[in-house]
Amino acid sequence: MVIAIDGPAGSGKSTIARLLAERLGFVYINSGNLYRALTLGCLRHHIVPTDESQVLAYAEKASIDYINGRVHLEGKDVEAELHTDEIDRWVAPLSAIVPVRHHINALIRRIAEGKQVVVEGRDMTTVVFPDAEYRFYLDASPKARARRRYEQGVSQLSLEEIEQRIRERDEIDKNKAEGSLKIGEGVIYLDTSDLTIEQVYARLIEKIQL
């Protein structure tokens, strides 16, 4: 079974997807972290993340995997390095490169094959798993999403700067040539702006029949 969740950055999809996976005993896959790991690898190898040919060449030889719900790059757990301001700056334009999306989507499908999974990202419900048994789109206002990011304490930016970055990221995600952020037909929509994680969990779990 595949439970697919899409939504913009800061909508709560990563937290709720991980929670669902833990409580249901499913495998958790954060597609965004695979793009972030690829971005990290590019920066480590002094590859400009907007250089399509170099990024794709690196992606095709890089070792990126999911082990126990955590991303590994070149055999090492890099989860703690994936949410810096520098990665935030580059991951959206890198993920807009169409051949790179094809590569990561194929990787996600390989990781999920034959498993019970909860997978989240930007185009999981529309491109990667359009036939998933359950498809959700989580949303929240830019202000609510910026506040959540700010309260995580991992950014050096001000609250206003974070909100501006989020709005810029939304524009990139919604206007990608392929895999753009959108609400697919038949996908269940939920605004999480004023909901706690437990409230979001309750709304989703009542839709899932195991």
JSON list of C-alpha atoms in Angstrom, two decimals:
[
{"chain": "A", "resi": 1, "resn": "MET", "atom": "CA", "xyz": [0.00, 0.00, 0.00]},
{"chain": "A", "resi": 2, "resn": "VAL", "atom": "CA", "xyz": [1.12, 3.53, -0.78]},
{"chain": "A", "resi": 3, "resn": "ILE", "atom": "CA", "xyz": [-0.05, 6.57, 1.17]},
{"chain": "A", "resi": 4, "resn": "ALA", "atom": "CA", "xyz": [1.09, 9.63, -0.80]},
{"chain": "A", "resi": 5, "resn": "ILE", "atom": "CA", "xyz": [1.15, 13.16, 0.63]},
{"chain": "A", "resi": 6, "resn": "ASP", "atom": "CA", "xyz": [1.94, 16.38, -1.23]},
{"chain": "A", "resi": 7, "resn": "GLY", "atom": "CA", "xyz": [2.07, 20.00, -0.20]},
{"chain": "A", "resi": 8, "resn": "PRO", "atom": "CA", "xyz": [4.28, 23.10, 0.01]},
{"chain": "A", "resi": 9, "resn": "ALA", "atom": "CA", "xyz": [7.26, 23.49, 2.34]},
{"chain": "A", "resi": 10, "resn": "GLY", "atom": "CA", "xyz": [6.20, 23.90, 5.96]},
{"chain": "A", "resi": 11, "resn": "SER", "atom": "CA", "xyz": [2.70, 22.48, 5.56]},
{"chain": "A", "resi": 12, "resn": "GLY", "atom": "CA", "xyz": [3.43, 19.74, 8.09]},
{"chain": "A", "resi": 13, "resn": "LYS", "atom": "CA", "xyz": [3.58, 16.91, 5.59]},
{"chain": "A", "resi": 14, "resn": "SER", "atom": "CA", "xyz": [6.99, 15.61, 6.70]},
{"chain": "A", "resi": 15, "resn": "THR", "atom": "CA", "xyz": [5.98, 15.45, 10.36]},
{"chain": "A", "resi": 16, "resn": "ILE", "atom": "CA", "xyz": [2.62, 13.83, 9.66]},
{"chain": "A", "resi": 17, "resn": "ALA", "atom": "CA", "xyz": [4.04, 11.39, 7.10]},
{"chain": "A", "resi": 18, "resn": "ARG", "atom": "CA", "xyz": [6.67, 10.23, 9.58]},
{"chain": "A", "resi": 19, "resn": "LEU", "atom": "CA", "xyz": [4.04, 9.90, 12.31]},
{"chain": "A", "resi": 20, "resn": "LEU", "atom": "CA", "xyz": [1.71, 7.90, 10.08]},
{"chain": "A", "resi": 21, "resn": "ALA", "atom": "CA", "xyz": [4.55, 5.58, 9.08]},
{"chain": "A", "resi": 22, "resn": "GLU", "atom": "CA", "xyz": [5.59, 5.02, 12.69]},
{"chain": "A", "resi": 23, "resn": "ARG", "atom": "CA", "xyz": [2.09, 4.28, 13.94]},
{"chain": "A", "resi": 24, "resn": "LEU", "atom": "CA", "xyz": [1.08, 2.13, 10.96]},
{"chain": "A", "resi": 25, "resn": "GLY", "atom": "CA", "xyz": [4.40, 0.29, 10.76]},
{"chain": "A", "resi": 26, "resn": "PHE", "atom": "CA", "xyz": [5.01, 1.55, 7.22]},
{"chain": "A", "resi": 27, "resn": "VAL", "atom": "CA", "xyz": [8.25, 2.69, 5.58]},
{"chain": "A", "resi": 28, "resn": "TYR", "atom": "CA", "xyz": [8.62, 6.49, 5.55]},
{"chain": "A", "resi": 29, "resn": "ILE", "atom": "CA", "xyz": [10.04, 8.18, 2.44]},
{"chain": "A", "resi": 30, "resn": "ASN", "atom": "CA", "xyz": [10.70, 11.92, 2.34]},
{"chain": "A", "resi": 31, "resn": "SER", "atom": "CA", "xyz": [11.26, 12.66, -1.35]},
{"chain": "A", "resi": 32, "resn": "GLY", "atom": "CA", "xyz": [12.38, 16.21, -0.60]},
{"chain": "A", "resi": 33, "resn": "ASN", "atom": "CA", "xyz": [15.28, 14.91, 1.46]},
{"chain": "A", "resi": 34, "resn": "LEU", "atom": "CA", "xyz": [16.50, 12.91, -1.53]},
{"chain": "A", "resi": 35, "resn": "TYR", "atom": "CA", "xyz": [16.69, 16.17, -3.51]},
{"chain": "A", "resi": 36, "resn": "ARG", "atom": "CA", "xyz": [18.33, 17.84, -0.53]},
{"chain": "A", "resi": 37, "resn": "ALA", "atom": "CA", "xyz": [20.93, 15.06, -0.30]},
{"chain": "A", "resi": 38, "resn": "LEU", "atom": "CA", "xyz": [21.66, 15.48, -4.00]},
{"chain": "A", "resi": 39, "resn": "THR", "atom": "CA", "xyz": [22.01, 19.25, -3.46]},
{"chain": "A", "resi": 40, "resn": "LEU", "atom": "CA", "xyz": [24.38, 18.62, -0.55]},
{"chain": "A", "resi": 41, "resn": "GLY", "atom": "CA", "xyz": [26.47, 16.28, -2.68]},
{"chain": "A", "resi": 42, "resn": "CYS", "atom": "CA", "xyz": [26.67, 18.84, -5.48]},
{"chain": "A", "resi": 43, "resn": "LEU", "atom": "CA", "xyz": [27.82, 21.56, -3.11]},
{"chain": "A", "resi": 44, "resn": "ARG", "atom": "CA", "xyz": [30.43, 19.25, -1.58]},
{"chain": "A", "resi": 45, "resn": "HIS", "atom": "CA", "xyz": [31.77, 18.54, -5.08]},
{"chain": "A", "resi": 46, "resn": "HIS", "atom": "CA", "xyz": [31.67, 22.24, -6.06]},
{"chain": "A", "resi": 47, "resn": "ILE", "atom": "CA", "xyz": [28.93, 21.64, -8.64]},
{"chain": "A", "resi": 48, "resn": "VAL", "atom": "CA", "xyz": [26.59, 24.58, -9.19]},
{"chain": "A", "resi": 49, "resn": "PRO", "atom": "CA", "xyz": [23.08, 23.12, -8.46]},
{"chain": "A", "resi": 50, "resn": "THR", "atom": "CA", "xyz": [21.63, 24.87, -11.52]},
{"chain": "A", "resi": 51, "resn": "ASP", "atom": "CA", "xyz": [24.16, 23.32, -13.94]},
{"chain": "A", "resi": 52, "resn": "GLU", "atom": "CA", "xyz": [21.90, 20.68, -15.49]},
{"chain": "A", "resi": 53, "resn": "SER", "atom": "CA", "xyz": [24.55, 18.52, -17.14]},
{"chain": "A", "resi": 54, "resn": "GLN", "atom": "CA", "xyz": [26.88, 18.41, -14.14]},
{"chain": "A", "resi": 55, "resn": "VAL", "atom": "CA", "xyz": [24.07, 17.83, -11.65]},
{"chain": "A", "resi": 56, "resn": "LEU", "atom": "CA", "xyz": [22.67, 14.96, -13.71]},
{"chain": "A", "resi": 57, "resn": "ALA", "atom": "CA", "xyz": [26.11, 13.41, -14.19]},
{"chain": "A", "resi": 58, "resn": "TYR", "atom": "CA", "xyz": [26.65, 13.52, -10.42]},
{"chain": "A", "resi": 59, "resn": "ALA", "atom": "CA", "xyz": [23.14, 12.19, -9.68]},
{"chain": "A", "resi": 60, "resn": "GLU", "atom": "CA", "xyz": [23.73, 9.16, -11.89]},
{"chain": "A", "resi": 61, "resn": "LYS", "atom": "CA", "xyz": [26.84, 8.12, -9.96]},
{"chain": "A", "resi": 62, "resn": "ALA", "atom": "CA", "xyz": [25.96, 9.32, -6.46]},
{"chain": "A", "resi": 63, "resn": "SER", "atom": "CA", "xyz": [25.03, 6.79, -3.79]},
{"chain": "A", "resi": 64, "resn": "ILE", "atom": "CA", "xyz": [21.80, 8.02, -2.20]},
{"chain": "A", "resi": 65, "resn": "ASP", "atom": "CA", "xyz": [19.57, 5.69, -0.20]},
{"chain": "A", "resi": 66, "resn": "TYR", "atom": "CA", "xyz": [16.95, 5.50, 2.54]},
{"chain": "A", "resi": 67, "resn": "ILE", "atom": "CA", "xyz": [17.86, 3.37, 5.56]},
{"chain": "A", "resi": 68, "resn": "ASN", "atom": "CA", "xyz": [15.52, 3.17, 8.56]},
{"chain": "A", "resi": 69, "resn": "GLY", "atom": "CA", "xyz": [13.69, 6.29, 7.43]},
{"chain": "A", "resi": 70, "resn": "ARG", "atom": "CA", "xyz": [16.87, 8.38, 7.10]},
{"chain": "A", "resi": 71, "resn": "VAL", "atom": "CA", "xyz": [18.74, 9.56, 4.02]},
{"chain": "A", "resi": 72, "resn": "HIS", "atom": "CA", "xyz": [22.28, 8.32, 3.45]},
{"chain": "A", "resi": 73, "resn": "LEU", "atom": "CA", "xyz": [24.70, 9.96, 1.02]},
{"chain": "A", "resi": 74, "resn": "GLU", "atom": "CA", "xyz": [27.81, 8.02, 0.04]},
{"chain": "A", "resi": 75, "resn": "GLY", "atom": "CA", "xyz": [27.10, 5.56, 2.86]},
{"chain": "A", "resi": 76, "resn": "LYS", "atom": "CA", "xyz": [26.71, 8.17, 5.63]},
{"chain": "A", "resi": 77, "resn": "ASP", "atom": "CA", "xyz": [23.60, 9.47, 7.40]},
{"chain": "A", "resi": 78, "resn": "VAL", "atom": "CA", "xyz": [23.24, 13.13, 6.32]},
{"chain": "A", "resi": 79, "resn": "GLU", "atom": "CA", "xyz": [19.81, 13.96, 7.78]},
{"chain": "A", "resi": 80, "resn": "ALA", "atom": "CA", "xyz": [21.29, 16.56, 10.13]},
{"chain": "A", "resi": 81, "resn": "GLU", "atom": "CA", "xyz": [22.83, 18.47, 7.22]},
{"chain": "A", "resi": 82, "resn": "LEU", "atom": "CA", "xyz": [19.80, 18.72, 4.94]},
{"chain": "A", "resi": 83, "resn": "HIS", "atom": "CA", "xyz": [17.95, 21.75, 6.32]},
{"chain": "A", "resi": 84, "resn": "THR", "atom": "CA", "xyz": [20.51, 24.55, 6.27]},
{"chain": "A", "resi": 85, "resn": "ASP", "atom": "CA", "xyz": [19.85, 27.91, 4.67]},
{"chain": "A", "resi": 86, "resn": "GLU", "atom": "CA", "xyz": [22.30, 27.03, 1.88]},
{"chain": "A", "resi": 87, "resn": "ILE", "atom": "CA", "xyz": [20.45, 23.82, 1.02]},
{"chain": "A", "resi": 88, "resn": "ASP", "atom": "CA", "xyz": [17.14, 25.71, 1.20]},
{"chain": "A", "resi": 89, "resn": "ARG", "atom": "CA", "xyz": [18.51, 28.23, -1.28]},
{"chain": "A", "resi": 90, "resn": "TRP", "atom": "CA", "xyz": [19.52, 25.67, -3.92]},
{"chain": "A", "resi": 91, "resn": "VAL", "atom": "CA", "xyz": [17.17, 22.69, -3.61]},
{"chain": "A", "resi": 92, "resn": "ALA", "atom": "CA", "xyz": [14.22, 24.24, -5.48]},
{"chain": "A", "resi": 93, "resn": "PRO", "atom": "CA", "xyz": [16.10, 25.17, -8.67]},
{"chain": "A", "resi": 94, "resn": "LEU", "atom": "CA", "xyz": [17.93, 21.82, -8.61]},
{"chain": "A", "resi": 95, "resn": "SER", "atom": "CA", "xyz": [14.67, 19.91, -8.23]},
{"chain": "A", "resi": 96, "resn": "ALA", "atom": "CA", "xyz": [13.21, 21.81, -11.20]},
{"chain": "A", "resi": 97, "resn": "ILE", "atom": "CA", "xyz": [15.69, 20.11, -13.57]},
{"chain": "A", "resi": 98, "resn": "VAL", "atom": "CA", "xyz": [13.49, 17.60, -15.43]},
{"chain": "A", "resi": 99, "resn": "PRO", "atom": "CA", "xyz": [16.07, 14.80, -15.97]},
{"chain": "A", "resi": 100, "resn": "VAL", "atom": "CA", "xyz": [17.00, 15.03, -12.30]},
{"chain": "A", "resi": 101, "resn": "ARG", "atom": "CA", "xyz": [13.33, 14.62, -11.35]},
{"chain": "A", "resi": 102, "resn": "HIS", "atom": "CA", "xyz": [13.15, 11.49, -13.52]},
{"chain": "A", "resi": 103, "resn": "HIS", "atom": "CA", "xyz": [16.21, 10.09, -11.76]},
{"chain": "A", "resi": 104, "resn": "ILE", "atom": "CA", "xyz": [14.91, 10.78, -8.23]},
{"chain": "A", "resi": 105, "resn": "ASN", "atom": "CA", "xyz": [11.40, 9.54, -9.07]},
{"chain": "A", "resi": 106, "resn": "ALA", "atom": "CA", "xyz": [12.85, 6.24, -10.28]},
{"chain": "A", "resi": 107, "resn": "LEU", "atom": "CA", "xyz": [14.86, 6.01, -7.06]},
{"chain": "A", "resi": 108, "resn": "ILE", "atom": "CA", "xyz": [11.72, 6.62, -4.97]},
{"chain": "A", "resi": 109, "resn": "ARG", "atom": "CA", "xyz": [9.82, 3.90, -6.81]},
{"chain": "A", "resi": 110, "resn": "ARG", "atom": "CA", "xyz": [12.70, 1.45, -6.28]},
{"chain": "A", "resi": 111, "resn": "ILE", "atom": "CA", "xyz": [12.80, 2.21, -2.55]},
{"chain": "A", "resi": 112, "resn": "ALA", "atom": "CA", "xyz": [9.01, 1.77, -2.28]},
{"chain": "A", "resi": 113, "resn": "GLU", "atom": "CA", "xyz": [8.72, -1.37, -4.40]},
{"chain": "A", "resi": 114, "resn": "GLY", "atom": "CA", "xyz": [7.04, -4.23, -2.58]},
{"chain": "A", "resi": 115, "resn": "LYS", "atom": "CA", "xyz": [6.67, -2.25, 0.66]},
{"chain": "A", "resi": 116, "resn": "GLN", "atom": "CA", "xyz": [3.97, -0.53, 2.69]},
{"chain": "A", "resi": 117, "resn": "VAL", "atom": "CA", "xyz": [5.02, 3.11, 2.46]},
{"chain": "A", "resi": 118, "resn": "VAL", "atom": "CA", "xyz": [4.10, 6.65, 3.39]},
{"chain": "A", "resi": 119, "resn": "VAL", "atom": "CA", "xyz": [5.77, 8.97, 0.89]},
{"chain": "A", "resi": 120, "resn": "GLU", "atom": "CA", "xyz": [5.64, 12.74, 0.78]},
{"chain": "A", "resi": 121, "resn": "GLY", "atom": "CA", "xyz": [6.82, 15.53, -1.48]},
{"chain": "A", "resi": 122, "resn": "ARG", "atom": "CA", "xyz": [5.57, 17.85, -4.22]},
{"chain": "A", "resi": 123, "resn": "ASP", "atom": "CA", "xyz": [4.37, 15.46, -6.94]},
{"chain": "A", "resi": 124, "resn": "MET", "atom": "CA", "xyz": [3.92, 12.14, -5.17]},
{"chain": "A", "resi": 125, "resn": "THR", "atom": "CA", "xyz": [0.13, 12.13, -5.73]},
{"chain": "A", "resi": 126, "resn": "THR", "atom": "CA", "xyz": [0.26, 13.40, -9.31]},
{"chain": "A", "resi": 127, "resn": "VAL", "atom": "CA", "xyz": [3.40, 11.97, -10.96]},
{"chain": "A", "resi": 128, "resn": "VAL", "atom": "CA", "xyz": [5.21, 9.38, -8.88]},
{"chain": "A", "resi": 129, "resn": "PHE", "atom": "CA", "xyz": [2.26, 7.49, -7.38]},
{"chain": "A", "resi": 130, "resn": "PRO", "atom": "CA", "xyz": [-0.90, 8.75, -9.15]},
{"chain": "A", "resi": 131, "resn": "ASP", "atom": "CA", "xyz": [-2.59, 5.41, -8.42]},
{"chain": "A", "resi": 132, "resn": "ALA", "atom": "CA", "xyz": [-1.71, 5.31, -4.71]},
{"chain": "A", "resi": 133, "resn": "GLU", "atom": "CA", "xyz": [-4.45, 3.89, -2.50]},
{"chain": "A", "resi": 134, "resn": "TYR", "atom": "CA", "xyz": [-4.58, 7.13, -0.49]},
{"chain": "A", "resi": 135, "resn": "ARG", "atom": "CA", "xyz": [-3.59, 10.58, -1.70]},
{"chain": "A", "resi": 136, "resn": "PHE", "atom": "CA", "xyz": [-3.54, 13.75, 0.40]},
{"chain": "A", "resi": 137, "resn": "TYR", "atom": "CA", "xyz": [-2.57, 17.39, -0.15]},
{"chain": "A", "resi": 138, "resn": "LEU", "atom": "CA", "xyz": [-1.62, 19.32, 3.00]},
{"chain": "A", "resi": 139, "resn": "ASP", "atom": "CA", "xyz": [-1.55, 23.10, 2.83]},
{"chain": "A", "resi": 140, "resn": "ALA", "atom": "CA", "xyz": [-0.97, 26.07, 5.14]},
{"chain": "A", "resi": 141, "resn": "SER", "atom": "CA", "xyz": [-0.63, 29.82, 4.78]},
{"chain": "A", "resi": 142, "resn": "PRO", "atom": "CA", "xyz": [2.86, 31.22, 4.08]},
{"chain": "A", "resi": 143, "resn": "LYS", "atom": "CA", "xyz": [2.79, 33.00, 7.45]},
{"chain": "A", "resi": 144, "resn": "ALA", "atom": "CA", "xyz": [1.97, 29.79, 9.33]},
{"chain": "A", "resi": 145, "resn": "ARG", "atom": "CA", "xyz": [4.67, 27.88, 7.46]},
{"chain": "A", "resi": 146, "resn": "ALA", "atom": "CA", "xyz": [7.27, 30.58, 8.08]},
{"chain": "A", "resi": 147, "resn": "ARG", "atom": "CA", "xyz": [6.45, 30.59, 11.78]},
{"chain": "A", "resi": 148, "resn": "ARG", "atom": "CA", "xyz": [6.93, 26.83, 11.99]},
{"chain": "A", "resi": 149, "resn": "ARG", "atom": "CA", "xyz": [10.29, 27.04, 10.22]},
{"chain": "A", "resi": 150, "resn": "TYR", "atom": "CA", "xyz": [11.40, 29.94, 12.44]},
{"chain": "A", "resi": 151, "resn": "GLU", "atom": "CA", "xyz": [10.43, 28.07, 15.61]},
{"chain": "A", "resi": 152, "resn": "GLN", "atom": "CA", "xyz": [12.52, 25.07, 14.55]},
{"chain": "A", "resi": 153, "resn": "GLY", "atom": "CA", "xyz": [15.56, 27.22, 15.28]},
{"chain": "A", "resi": 154, "resn": "VAL", "atom": "CA", "xyz": [17.63, 25.86, 12.40]},
{"chain": "A", "resi": 155, "resn": "SER", "atom": "CA", "xyz": [17.60, 29.00, 10.22]},
{"chain": "A", "resi": 156, "resn": "GLN", "atom": "CA", "xyz": [19.70, 32.13, 10.66]},
{"chain": "A", "resi": 157, "resn": "LEU", "atom": "CA", "xyz": [17.12, 34.17, 8.78]},
{"chain": "A", "resi": 158, "resn": "SER", "atom": "CA", "xyz": [14.49, 36.47, 10.29]},
{"chain": "A", "resi": 159, "resn": "LEU", "atom": "CA", "xyz": [10.83, 35.45, 10.29]},
{"chain": "A", "resi": 160, "resn": "GLU", "atom": "CA", "xyz": [10.16, 37.88, 7.42]},
{"chain": "A", "resi": 161, "resn": "GLU", "atom": "CA", "xyz": [13.09, 36.55, 5.39]},
{"chain": "A", "resi": 162, "resn": "ILE", "atom": "CA", "xyz": [11.91, 32.97, 5.89]},
{"chain": "A", "resi": 163, "resn": "GLU", "atom": "CA", "xyz": [8.43, 33.87, 4.68]},
{"chain": "A", "resi": 164, "resn": "GLN", "atom": "CA", "xyz": [9.90, 35.54, 1.59]},
{"chain": "A", "resi": 165, "resn": "ARG", "atom": "CA", "xyz": [12.00, 32.44, 0.84]},
{"chain": "A", "resi": 166, "resn": "ILE", "atom": "CA", "xyz": [8.90, 30.27, 1.23]},
{"chain": "A", "resi": 167, "resn": "ARG", "atom": "CA", "xyz": [6.91, 32.42, -1.21]},
{"chain": "A", "resi": 168, "resn": "GLU", "atom": "CA", "xyz": [9.79, 32.25, -3.71]},
{"chain": "A", "resi": 169, "resn": "ARG", "atom": "CA", "xyz": [10.01, 28.48, -3.28]},
{"chain": "A", "resi": 170, "resn": "ASP", "atom": "CA", "xyz": [6.26, 28.17, -3.89]},
{"chain": "A", "resi": 171, "resn": "GLU", "atom": "CA", "xyz": [6.58, 30.04, -7.19]},
{"chain": "A", "resi": 172, "resn": "ILE", "atom": "CA", "xyz": [9.34, 27.71, -8.36]},
{"chain": "A", "resi": 173, "resn": "ASP", "atom": "CA", "xyz": [7.46, 24.60, -7.24]},
{"chain": "A", "resi": 174, "resn": "LYS", "atom": "CA", "xyz": [4.19, 25.64, -8.86]},
{"chain": "A", "resi": 175, "resn": "ASN", "atom": "CA", "xyz": [5.81, 26.55, -12.17]},
{"chain": "A", "resi": 176, "resn": "LYS", "atom": "CA", "xyz": [8.12, 23.60, -12.77]},
{"chain": "A", "resi": 177, "resn": "ALA", "atom": "CA", "xyz": [8.15, 22.27, -16.31]},
{"chain": "A", "resi": 178, "resn": "GLU", "atom": "CA", "xyz": [7.41, 18.84, -14.87]},
{"chain": "A", "resi": 179, "resn": "GLY", "atom": "CA", "xyz": [6.28, 17.67, -11.43]},
{"chain": "A", "resi": 180, "resn": "SER", "atom": "CA", "xyz": [4.84, 21.03, -10.42]},
{"chain": "A", "resi": 181, "resn": "LEU", "atom": "CA", "xyz": [3.07, 21.42, -7.09]},
{"chain": "A", "resi": 182, "resn": "LYS", "atom": "CA", "xyz": [-0.67, 21.12, -7.63]},
{"chain": "A", "resi": 183, "resn": "ILE", "atom": "CA", "xyz": [-3.75, 19.43, -6.25]},
{"chain": "A", "resi": 184, "resn": "GLY", "atom": "CA", "xyz": [-4.51, 16.37, -8.34]},
{"chain": "A", "resi": 185, "resn": "GLU", "atom": "CA", "xyz": [-7.98, 15.15, -9.18]},
{"chain": "A", "resi": 186, "resn": "GLY", "atom": "CA", "xyz": [-9.42, 13.05, -6.37]},
{"chain": "A", "resi": 187, "resn": "VAL", "atom": "CA", "xyz": [-6.76, 14.09, -3.87]},
{"chain": "A", "resi": 188, "resn": "ILE", "atom": "CA", "xyz": [-8.01, 14.90, -0.35]},
{"chain": "A", "resi": 189, "resn": "TYR", "atom": "CA", "xyz": [-7.16, 18.52, 0.60]},
{"chain": "A", "resi": 190, "resn": "LEU", "atom": "CA", "xyz": [-6.49, 19.69, 4.17]},
{"chain": "A", "resi": 191, "resn": "ASP", "atom": "CA", "xyz": [-5.41, 23.14, 5.40]},
{"chain": "A", "resi": 192, "resn": "THR", "atom": "CA", "xyz": [-3.21, 22.63, 8.48]},
{"chain": "A", "resi": 193, "resn": "SER", "atom": "CA", "xyz": [-2.62, 26.31, 9.34]},
{"chain": "A", "resi": 194, "resn": "ASP", "atom": "CA", "xyz": [-4.55, 26.15, 12.62]},
{"chain": "A", "resi": 195, "resn": "LEU", "atom": "CA", "xyz": [-4.33, 22.42, 13.35]},
{"chain": "A", "resi": 196, "resn": "THR", "atom": "CA", "xyz": [-2.01, 20.51, 15.67]},
{"chain": "A", "resi": 197, "resn": "ILE", "atom": "CA", "xyz": [-0.16, 17.47, 14.38]},
{"chain": "A", "resi": 198, "resn": "GLU", "atom": "CA", "xyz": [-2.51, 15.17, 16.32]},
{"chain": "A", "resi": 199, "resn": "GLN", "atom": "CA", "xyz": [-5.51, 16.89, 14.75]},
{"chain": "A", "resi": 200, "resn": "VAL", "atom": "CA", "xyz": [-4.03, 16.43, 11.28]},
{"chain": "A", "resi": 201, "resn": "TYR", "atom": "CA", "xyz": [-3.26, 12.80, 12.08]},
{"chain": "A", "resi": 202, "resn": "ALA", "atom": "CA", "xyz": [-6.87, 12.23, 13.19]},
{"chain": "A", "resi": 203, "resn": "ARG", "atom": "CA", "xyz": [-8.24, 13.78, 9.98]},
{"chain": "A", "resi": 204, "resn": "LEU", "atom": "CA", "xyz": [-6.04, 11.58, 7.79]},
{"chain": "A", "resi": 205, "resn": "ILE", "atom": "CA", "xyz": [-6.37, 8.32, 9.71]},
{"chain": "A", "resi": 206, "resn": "GLU", "atom": "CA", "xyz": [-10.17, 8.47, 9.53]},
{"chain": "A", "resi": 207, "resn": "LYS", "atom": "CA", "xyz": [-9.83, 8.31, 5.74]},
{"chain": "A", "resi": 208, "resn": "ILE", "atom": "CA", "xyz": [-7.42, 5.37, 5.70]},
{"chain": "A", "resi": 209, "resn": "GLN", "atom": "CA", "xyz": [-8.94, 1.89, 5.78]},
{"chain": "A", "resi": 210, "resn": "LEU", "atom": "CA", "xyz": [-6.40, -0.79, 6.66]}
]
